[in-house]
mmCIF file of C-alpha atoms and ligand atoms in Angstrom:
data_model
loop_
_atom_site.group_PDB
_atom_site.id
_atom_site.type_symbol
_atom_site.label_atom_id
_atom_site.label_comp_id
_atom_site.label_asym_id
_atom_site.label_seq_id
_atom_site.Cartn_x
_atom_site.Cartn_y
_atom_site.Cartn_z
ATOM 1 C CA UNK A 26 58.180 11.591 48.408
ATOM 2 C CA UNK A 27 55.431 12.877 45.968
ATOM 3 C CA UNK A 28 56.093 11.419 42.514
ATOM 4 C CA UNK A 29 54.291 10.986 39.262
ATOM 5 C CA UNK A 30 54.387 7.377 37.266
ATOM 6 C CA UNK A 31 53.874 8.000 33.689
ATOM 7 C CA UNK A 32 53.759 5.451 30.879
ATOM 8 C CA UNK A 33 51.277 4.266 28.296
ATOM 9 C CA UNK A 34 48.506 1.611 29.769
ATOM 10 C CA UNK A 35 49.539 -1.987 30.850
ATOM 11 C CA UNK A 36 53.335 -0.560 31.765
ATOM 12 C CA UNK A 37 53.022 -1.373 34.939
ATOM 13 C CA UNK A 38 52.351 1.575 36.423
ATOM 14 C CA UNK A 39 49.647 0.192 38.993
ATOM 15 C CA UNK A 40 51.735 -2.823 39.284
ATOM 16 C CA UNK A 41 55.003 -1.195 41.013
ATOM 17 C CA UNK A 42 52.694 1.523 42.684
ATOM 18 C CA UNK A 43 51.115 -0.912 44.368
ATOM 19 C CA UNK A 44 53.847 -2.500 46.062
ATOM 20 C CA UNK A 45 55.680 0.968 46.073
ATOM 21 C CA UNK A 46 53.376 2.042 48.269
ATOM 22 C CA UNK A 47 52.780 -1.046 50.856
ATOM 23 C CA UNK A 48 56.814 -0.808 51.359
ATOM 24 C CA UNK A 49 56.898 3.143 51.793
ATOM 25 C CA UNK A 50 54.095 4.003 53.659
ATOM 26 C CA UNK A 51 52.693 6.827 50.853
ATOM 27 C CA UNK A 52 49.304 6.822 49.480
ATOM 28 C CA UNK A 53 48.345 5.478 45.844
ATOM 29 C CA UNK A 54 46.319 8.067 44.005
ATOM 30 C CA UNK A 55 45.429 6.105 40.464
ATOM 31 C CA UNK A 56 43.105 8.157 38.624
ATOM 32 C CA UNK A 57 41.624 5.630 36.904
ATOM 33 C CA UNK A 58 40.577 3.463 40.337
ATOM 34 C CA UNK A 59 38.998 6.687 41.480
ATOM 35 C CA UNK A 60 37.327 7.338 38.184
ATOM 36 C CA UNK A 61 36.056 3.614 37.620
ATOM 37 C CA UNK A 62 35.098 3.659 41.752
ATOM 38 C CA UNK A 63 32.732 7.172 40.604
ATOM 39 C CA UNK A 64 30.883 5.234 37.803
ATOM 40 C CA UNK A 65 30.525 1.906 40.091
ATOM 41 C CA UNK A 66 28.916 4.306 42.846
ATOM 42 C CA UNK A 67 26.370 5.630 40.155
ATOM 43 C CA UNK A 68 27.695 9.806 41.233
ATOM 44 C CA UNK A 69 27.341 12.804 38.259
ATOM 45 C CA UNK A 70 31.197 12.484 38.173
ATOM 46 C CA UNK A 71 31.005 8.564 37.077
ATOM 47 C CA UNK A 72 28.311 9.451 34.517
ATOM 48 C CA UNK A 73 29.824 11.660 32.907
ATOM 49 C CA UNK A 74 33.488 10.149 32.512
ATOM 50 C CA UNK A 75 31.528 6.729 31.654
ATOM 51 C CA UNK A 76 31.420 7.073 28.218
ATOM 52 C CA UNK A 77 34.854 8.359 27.654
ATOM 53 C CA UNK A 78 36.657 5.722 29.176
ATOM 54 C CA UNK A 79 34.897 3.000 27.458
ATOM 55 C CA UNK A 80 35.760 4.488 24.760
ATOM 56 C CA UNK A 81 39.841 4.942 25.436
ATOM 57 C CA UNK A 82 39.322 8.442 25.494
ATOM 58 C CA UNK A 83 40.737 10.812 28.144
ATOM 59 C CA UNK A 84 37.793 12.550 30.671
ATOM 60 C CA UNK A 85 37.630 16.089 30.283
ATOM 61 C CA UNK A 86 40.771 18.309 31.966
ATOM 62 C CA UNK A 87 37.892 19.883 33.997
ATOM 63 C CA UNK A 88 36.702 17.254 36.136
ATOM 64 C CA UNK A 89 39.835 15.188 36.672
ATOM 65 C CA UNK A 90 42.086 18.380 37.905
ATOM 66 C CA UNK A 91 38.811 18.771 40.465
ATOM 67 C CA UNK A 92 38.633 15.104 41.484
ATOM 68 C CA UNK A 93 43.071 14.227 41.664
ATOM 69 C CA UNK A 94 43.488 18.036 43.372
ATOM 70 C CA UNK A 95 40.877 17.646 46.526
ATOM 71 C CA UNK A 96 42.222 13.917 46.649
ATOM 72 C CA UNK A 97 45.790 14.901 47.369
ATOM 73 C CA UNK A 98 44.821 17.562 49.882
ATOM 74 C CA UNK A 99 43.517 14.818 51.754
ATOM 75 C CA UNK A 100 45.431 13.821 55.241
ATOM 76 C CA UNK A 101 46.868 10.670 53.704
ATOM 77 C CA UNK A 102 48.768 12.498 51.211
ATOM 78 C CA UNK A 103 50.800 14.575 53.529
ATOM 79 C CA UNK A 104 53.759 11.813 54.018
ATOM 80 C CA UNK A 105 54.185 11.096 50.412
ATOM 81 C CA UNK A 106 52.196 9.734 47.550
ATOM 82 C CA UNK A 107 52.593 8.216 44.057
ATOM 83 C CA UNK A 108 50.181 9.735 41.389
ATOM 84 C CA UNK A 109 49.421 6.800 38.706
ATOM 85 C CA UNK A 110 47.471 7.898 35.457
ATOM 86 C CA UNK A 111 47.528 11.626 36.125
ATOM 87 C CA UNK A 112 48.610 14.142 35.236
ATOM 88 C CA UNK A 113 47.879 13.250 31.661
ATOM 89 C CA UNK A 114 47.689 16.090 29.451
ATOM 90 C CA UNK A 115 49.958 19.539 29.284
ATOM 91 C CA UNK A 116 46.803 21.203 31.409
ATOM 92 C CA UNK A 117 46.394 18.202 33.804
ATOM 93 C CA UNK A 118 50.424 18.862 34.235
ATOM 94 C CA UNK A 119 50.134 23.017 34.619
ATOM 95 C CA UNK A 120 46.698 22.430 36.805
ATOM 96 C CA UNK A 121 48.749 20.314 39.192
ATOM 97 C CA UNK A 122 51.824 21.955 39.526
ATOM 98 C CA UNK A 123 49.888 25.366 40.790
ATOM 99 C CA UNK A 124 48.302 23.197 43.656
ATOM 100 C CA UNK A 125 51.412 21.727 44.701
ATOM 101 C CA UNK A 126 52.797 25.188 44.169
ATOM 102 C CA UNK A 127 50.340 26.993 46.983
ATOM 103 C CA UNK A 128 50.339 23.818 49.223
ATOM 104 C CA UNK A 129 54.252 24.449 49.413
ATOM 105 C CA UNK A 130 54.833 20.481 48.523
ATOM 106 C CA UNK A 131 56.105 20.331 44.814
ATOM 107 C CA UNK A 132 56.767 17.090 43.099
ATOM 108 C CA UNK A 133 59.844 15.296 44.183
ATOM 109 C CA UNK A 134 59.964 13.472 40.639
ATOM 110 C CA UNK A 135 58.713 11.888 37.851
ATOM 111 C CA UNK A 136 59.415 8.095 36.536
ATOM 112 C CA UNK A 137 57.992 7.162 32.554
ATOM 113 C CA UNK A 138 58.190 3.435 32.641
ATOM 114 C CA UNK A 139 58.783 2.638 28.789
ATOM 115 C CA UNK A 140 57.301 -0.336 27.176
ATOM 116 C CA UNK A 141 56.050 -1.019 23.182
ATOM 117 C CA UNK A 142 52.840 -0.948 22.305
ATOM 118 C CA UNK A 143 52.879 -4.694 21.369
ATOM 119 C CA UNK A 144 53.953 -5.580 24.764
ATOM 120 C CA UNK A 145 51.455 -3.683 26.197
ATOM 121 C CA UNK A 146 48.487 -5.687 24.002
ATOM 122 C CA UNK A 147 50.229 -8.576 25.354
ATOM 123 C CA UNK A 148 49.489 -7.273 29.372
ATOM 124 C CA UNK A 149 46.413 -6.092 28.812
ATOM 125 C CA UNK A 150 44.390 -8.493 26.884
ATOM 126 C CA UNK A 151 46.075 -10.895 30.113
ATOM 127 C CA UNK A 152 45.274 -8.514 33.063
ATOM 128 C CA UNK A 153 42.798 -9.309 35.735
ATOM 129 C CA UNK A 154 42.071 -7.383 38.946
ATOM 130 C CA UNK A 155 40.297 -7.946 42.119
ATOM 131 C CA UNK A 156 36.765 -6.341 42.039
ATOM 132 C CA UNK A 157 36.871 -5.700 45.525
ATOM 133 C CA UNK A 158 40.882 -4.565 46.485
ATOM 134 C CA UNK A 159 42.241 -3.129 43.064
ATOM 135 C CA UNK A 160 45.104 -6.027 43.214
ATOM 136 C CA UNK A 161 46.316 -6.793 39.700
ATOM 137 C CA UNK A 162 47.561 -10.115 38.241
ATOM 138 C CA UNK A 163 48.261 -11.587 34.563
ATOM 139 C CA UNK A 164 46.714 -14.684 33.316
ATOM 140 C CA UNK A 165 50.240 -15.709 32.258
ATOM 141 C CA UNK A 166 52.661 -13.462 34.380
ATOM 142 C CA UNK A 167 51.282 -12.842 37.624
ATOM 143 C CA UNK A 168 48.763 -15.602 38.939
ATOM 144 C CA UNK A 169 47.146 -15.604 42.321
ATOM 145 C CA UNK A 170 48.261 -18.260 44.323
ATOM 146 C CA UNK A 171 45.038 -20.393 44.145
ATOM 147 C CA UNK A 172 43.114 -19.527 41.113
ATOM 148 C CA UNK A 173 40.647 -17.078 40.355
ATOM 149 C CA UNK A 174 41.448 -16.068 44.029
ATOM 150 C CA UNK A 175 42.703 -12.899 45.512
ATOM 151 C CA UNK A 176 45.957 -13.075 47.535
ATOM 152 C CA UNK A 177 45.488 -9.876 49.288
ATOM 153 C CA UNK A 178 41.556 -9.779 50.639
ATOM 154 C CA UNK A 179 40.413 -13.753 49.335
ATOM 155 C CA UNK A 180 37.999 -12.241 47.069
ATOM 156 C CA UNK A 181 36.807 -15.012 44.453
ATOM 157 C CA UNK A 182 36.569 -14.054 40.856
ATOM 158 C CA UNK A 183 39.068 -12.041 39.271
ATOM 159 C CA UNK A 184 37.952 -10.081 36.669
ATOM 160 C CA UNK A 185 38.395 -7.925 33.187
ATOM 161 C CA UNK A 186 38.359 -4.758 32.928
ATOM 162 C CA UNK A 187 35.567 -2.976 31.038
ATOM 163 C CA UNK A 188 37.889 -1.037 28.564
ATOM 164 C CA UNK A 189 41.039 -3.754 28.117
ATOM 165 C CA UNK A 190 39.304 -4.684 25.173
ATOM 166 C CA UNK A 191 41.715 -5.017 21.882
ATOM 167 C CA UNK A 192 39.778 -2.120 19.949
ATOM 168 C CA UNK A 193 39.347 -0.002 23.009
ATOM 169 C CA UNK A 194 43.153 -0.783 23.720
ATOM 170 C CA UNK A 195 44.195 0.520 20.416
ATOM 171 C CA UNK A 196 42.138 3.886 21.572
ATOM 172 C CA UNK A 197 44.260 4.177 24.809
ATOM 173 C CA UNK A 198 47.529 3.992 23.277
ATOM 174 C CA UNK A 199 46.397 6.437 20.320
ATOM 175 C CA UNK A 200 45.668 8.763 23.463
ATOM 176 C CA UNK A 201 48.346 8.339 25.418
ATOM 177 C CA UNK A 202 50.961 8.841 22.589
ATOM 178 C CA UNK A 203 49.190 11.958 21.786
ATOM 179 C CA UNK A 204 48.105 13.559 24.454
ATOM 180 C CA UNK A 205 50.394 11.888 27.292
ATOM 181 C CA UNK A 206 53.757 11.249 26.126
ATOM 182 C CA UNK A 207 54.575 14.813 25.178
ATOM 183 C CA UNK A 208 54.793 15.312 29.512
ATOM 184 C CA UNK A 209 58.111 13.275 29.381
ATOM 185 C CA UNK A 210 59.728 16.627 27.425
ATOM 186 C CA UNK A 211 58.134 19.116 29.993
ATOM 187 C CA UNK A 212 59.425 17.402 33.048
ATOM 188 C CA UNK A 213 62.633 16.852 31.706
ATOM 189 C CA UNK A 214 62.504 20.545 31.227
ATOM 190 C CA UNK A 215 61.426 21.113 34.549
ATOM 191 C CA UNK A 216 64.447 18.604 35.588
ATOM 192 C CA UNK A 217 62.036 16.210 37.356
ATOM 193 C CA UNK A 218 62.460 13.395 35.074
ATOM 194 C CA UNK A 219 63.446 9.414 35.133
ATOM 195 C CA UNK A 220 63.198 7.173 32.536
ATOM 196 C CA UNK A 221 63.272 3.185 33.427
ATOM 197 C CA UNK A 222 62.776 -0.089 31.137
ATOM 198 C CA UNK A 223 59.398 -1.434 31.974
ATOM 199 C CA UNK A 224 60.155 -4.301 29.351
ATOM 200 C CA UNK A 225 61.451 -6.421 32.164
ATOM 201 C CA UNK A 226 60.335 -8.395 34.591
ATOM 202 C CA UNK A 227 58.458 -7.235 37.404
ATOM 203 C CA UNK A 228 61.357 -7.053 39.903
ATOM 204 C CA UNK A 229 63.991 -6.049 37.759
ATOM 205 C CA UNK A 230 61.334 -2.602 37.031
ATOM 206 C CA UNK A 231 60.715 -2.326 40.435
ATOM 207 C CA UNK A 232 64.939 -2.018 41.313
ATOM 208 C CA UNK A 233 65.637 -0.113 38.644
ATOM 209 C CA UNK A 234 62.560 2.432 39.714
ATOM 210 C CA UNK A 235 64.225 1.979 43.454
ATOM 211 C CA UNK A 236 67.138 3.455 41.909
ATOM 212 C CA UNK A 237 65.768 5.966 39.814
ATOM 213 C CA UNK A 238 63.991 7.342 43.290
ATOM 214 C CA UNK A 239 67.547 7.460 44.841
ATOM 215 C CA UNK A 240 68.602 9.431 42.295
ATOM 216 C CA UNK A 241 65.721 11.902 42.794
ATOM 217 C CA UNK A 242 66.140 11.639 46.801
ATOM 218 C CA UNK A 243 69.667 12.746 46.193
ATOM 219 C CA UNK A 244 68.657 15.679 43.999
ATOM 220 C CA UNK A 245 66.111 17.339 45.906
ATOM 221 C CA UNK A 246 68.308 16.963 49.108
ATOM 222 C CA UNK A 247 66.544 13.809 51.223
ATOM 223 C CA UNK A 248 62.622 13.398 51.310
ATOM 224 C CA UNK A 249 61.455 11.085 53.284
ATOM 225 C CA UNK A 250 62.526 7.297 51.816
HETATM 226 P P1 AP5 B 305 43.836 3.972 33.835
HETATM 227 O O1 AP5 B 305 43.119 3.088 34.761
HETATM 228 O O2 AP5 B 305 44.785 4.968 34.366
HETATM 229 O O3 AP5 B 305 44.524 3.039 32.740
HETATM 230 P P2 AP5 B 305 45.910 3.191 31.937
HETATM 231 O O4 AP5 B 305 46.744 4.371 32.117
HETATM 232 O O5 AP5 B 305 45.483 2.915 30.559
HETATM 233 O O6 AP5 B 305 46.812 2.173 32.611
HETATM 234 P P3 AP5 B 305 46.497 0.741 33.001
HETATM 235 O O7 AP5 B 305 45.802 0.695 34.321
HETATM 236 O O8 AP5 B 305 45.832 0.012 31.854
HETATM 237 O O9 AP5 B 305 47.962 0.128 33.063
HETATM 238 P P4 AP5 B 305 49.107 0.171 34.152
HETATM 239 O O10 AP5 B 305 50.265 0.918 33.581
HETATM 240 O O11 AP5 B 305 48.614 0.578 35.496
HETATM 241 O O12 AP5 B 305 49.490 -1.382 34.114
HETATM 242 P P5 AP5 B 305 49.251 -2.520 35.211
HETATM 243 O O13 AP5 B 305 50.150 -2.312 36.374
HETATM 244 O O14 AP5 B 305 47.783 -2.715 35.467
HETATM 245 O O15 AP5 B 305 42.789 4.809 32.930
HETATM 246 C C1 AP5 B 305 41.627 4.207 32.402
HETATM 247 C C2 AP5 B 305 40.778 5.286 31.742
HETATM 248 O O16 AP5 B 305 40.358 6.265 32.724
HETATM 249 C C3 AP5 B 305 41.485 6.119 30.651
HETATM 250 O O17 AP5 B 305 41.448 5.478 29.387
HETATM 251 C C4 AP5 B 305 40.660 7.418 30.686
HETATM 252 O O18 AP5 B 305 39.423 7.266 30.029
HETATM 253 C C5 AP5 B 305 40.367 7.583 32.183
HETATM 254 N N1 AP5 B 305 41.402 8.381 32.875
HETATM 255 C C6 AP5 B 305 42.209 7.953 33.893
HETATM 256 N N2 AP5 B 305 43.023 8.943 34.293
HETATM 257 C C7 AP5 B 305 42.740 10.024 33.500
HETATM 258 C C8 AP5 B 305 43.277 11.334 33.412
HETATM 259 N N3 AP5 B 305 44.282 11.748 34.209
HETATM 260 N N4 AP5 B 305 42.765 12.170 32.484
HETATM 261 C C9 AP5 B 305 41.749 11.785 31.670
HETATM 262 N N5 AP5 B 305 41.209 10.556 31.698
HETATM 263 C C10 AP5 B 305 41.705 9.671 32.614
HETATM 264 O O19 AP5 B 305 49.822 -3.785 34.394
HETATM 265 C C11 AP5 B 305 49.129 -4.271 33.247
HETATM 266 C C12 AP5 B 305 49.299 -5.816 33.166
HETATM 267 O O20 AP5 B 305 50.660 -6.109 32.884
HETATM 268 C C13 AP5 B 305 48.948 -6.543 34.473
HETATM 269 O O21 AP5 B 305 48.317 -7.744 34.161
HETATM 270 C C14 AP5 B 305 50.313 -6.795 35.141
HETATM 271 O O22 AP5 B 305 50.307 -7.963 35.920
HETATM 272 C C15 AP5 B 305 51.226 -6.923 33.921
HETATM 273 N N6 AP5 B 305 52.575 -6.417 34.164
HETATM 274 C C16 AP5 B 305 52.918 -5.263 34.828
HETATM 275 N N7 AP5 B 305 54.260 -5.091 34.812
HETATM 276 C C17 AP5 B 305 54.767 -6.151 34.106
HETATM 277 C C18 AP5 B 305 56.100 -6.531 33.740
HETATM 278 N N8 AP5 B 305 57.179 -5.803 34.091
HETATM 279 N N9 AP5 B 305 56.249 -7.667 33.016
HETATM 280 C C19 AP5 B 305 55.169 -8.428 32.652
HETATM 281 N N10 AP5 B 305 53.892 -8.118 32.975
HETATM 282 C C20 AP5 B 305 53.696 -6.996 33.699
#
């Protein structure tokens, strides 16, 4: 199945893609691992997105269409994938449907995971992640078995990320309900859309999103579950 999570920052959307994923077999595209992995490598992409995500701005349409396109051509893409943080404006959305369009694979669906913007203060000033896997946890919600360690690779010291500061925060939602949010009308236009609760707990999301993906499975006639 090739789907698109969309929902404002700390809904979860790495969370249930994650573990989405792992069950299903698909790959996880999250634009923002790929764009924080660029500035950790030192590369002309990284440098130049740097300063506009620590700032809670968006990077530039140009260089994230590049960077998410040539990712999902890539072999691990071809049984299925879940796109996390992109598309994210109305040209992210337009850029991506033409290279689905001439690979003959168009999106199977699209899920916006709901949530307030207090909640989502409340995840992200909590959220840690593994440095070295991408696994996220939540000081209050979602601890690692032994502390400050990672379940999946052992790594020791979870940590913050850069931008989940509160001010920075406040920049991400402004973004996102701007610039992001207006997507849910054009793929409910384009009849691709799913809306699902993302104020509950972790496994209650993750059913209802199992359901929502039924729904989709039945619609365009049985991708691969
Ligand atoms: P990105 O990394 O994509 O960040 P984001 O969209 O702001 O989303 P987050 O990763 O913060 O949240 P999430 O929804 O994945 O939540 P999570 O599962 O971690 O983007 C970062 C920056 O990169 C952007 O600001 C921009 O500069 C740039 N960028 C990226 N993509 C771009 C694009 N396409 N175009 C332009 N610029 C781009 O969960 C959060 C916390 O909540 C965790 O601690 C988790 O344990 C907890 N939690 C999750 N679900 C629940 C639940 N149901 N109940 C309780 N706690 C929960």
């Amino acid at each position: 199945m090739r789907l698109v999570l969309l929902g404002p920052p700390g809904a979860g959307k790495g969370t249930q893609a994650q573990v989405l994923c792992k069950d299903k077999g698909w790959a996880h595209l999250s634009s923002g691992d790929i764009l924080r992995g660029e500035v950790k490598a030192g590369t002309e992409l990284g440098a130049k997105a740097k300063a506009f995500m620590d700032a809670g701005q968006l990077v530039p349409d140009d260089l994230v269409v590049n960077m998410m396109v040539s990712r999902i051509a890539r072999p691990d893409c071809a049984g299925g994938f879940v796109l996390d943080g992109f598309p994210r404006t109305a040209v992210q959305a337009e850029a991506l449907d033409k290279a689905l369009a001439r690979s003959g694979r168009p999106l199977d669906g699209v899920v916006s995971l709901e949530v307030r913007d207090d909640e989502v203060v409340r995840r992200i000033s909590g959220r840690r992640t593994c440095p070295q896997c991408g696994a996220i946890y939540h000081v209050q919600t979602l601890r690692p078995k032994v502390d400050d360690v990672c379940d999946r690779c052992g790594h020791r010291g979870l940590t913050q990320r850069a931008d989940d500061r509160e001010e920075v925060v406040g920049q991400r939602l402004v973004a996102y309900r701007r610039q992001t949010e207006p997507l849910i009308e054009y793929y409910r236009r384009a009849g691709l859309l799913e809306q699902v609760s993302a104020e509950q707990p972790i496994d209650q999301v993750r059913a209802e999103l199992d359901e929502a993906l039924g729904r989709r499975q039945g619609a365009v006639g049985g991708a691969s579950a």
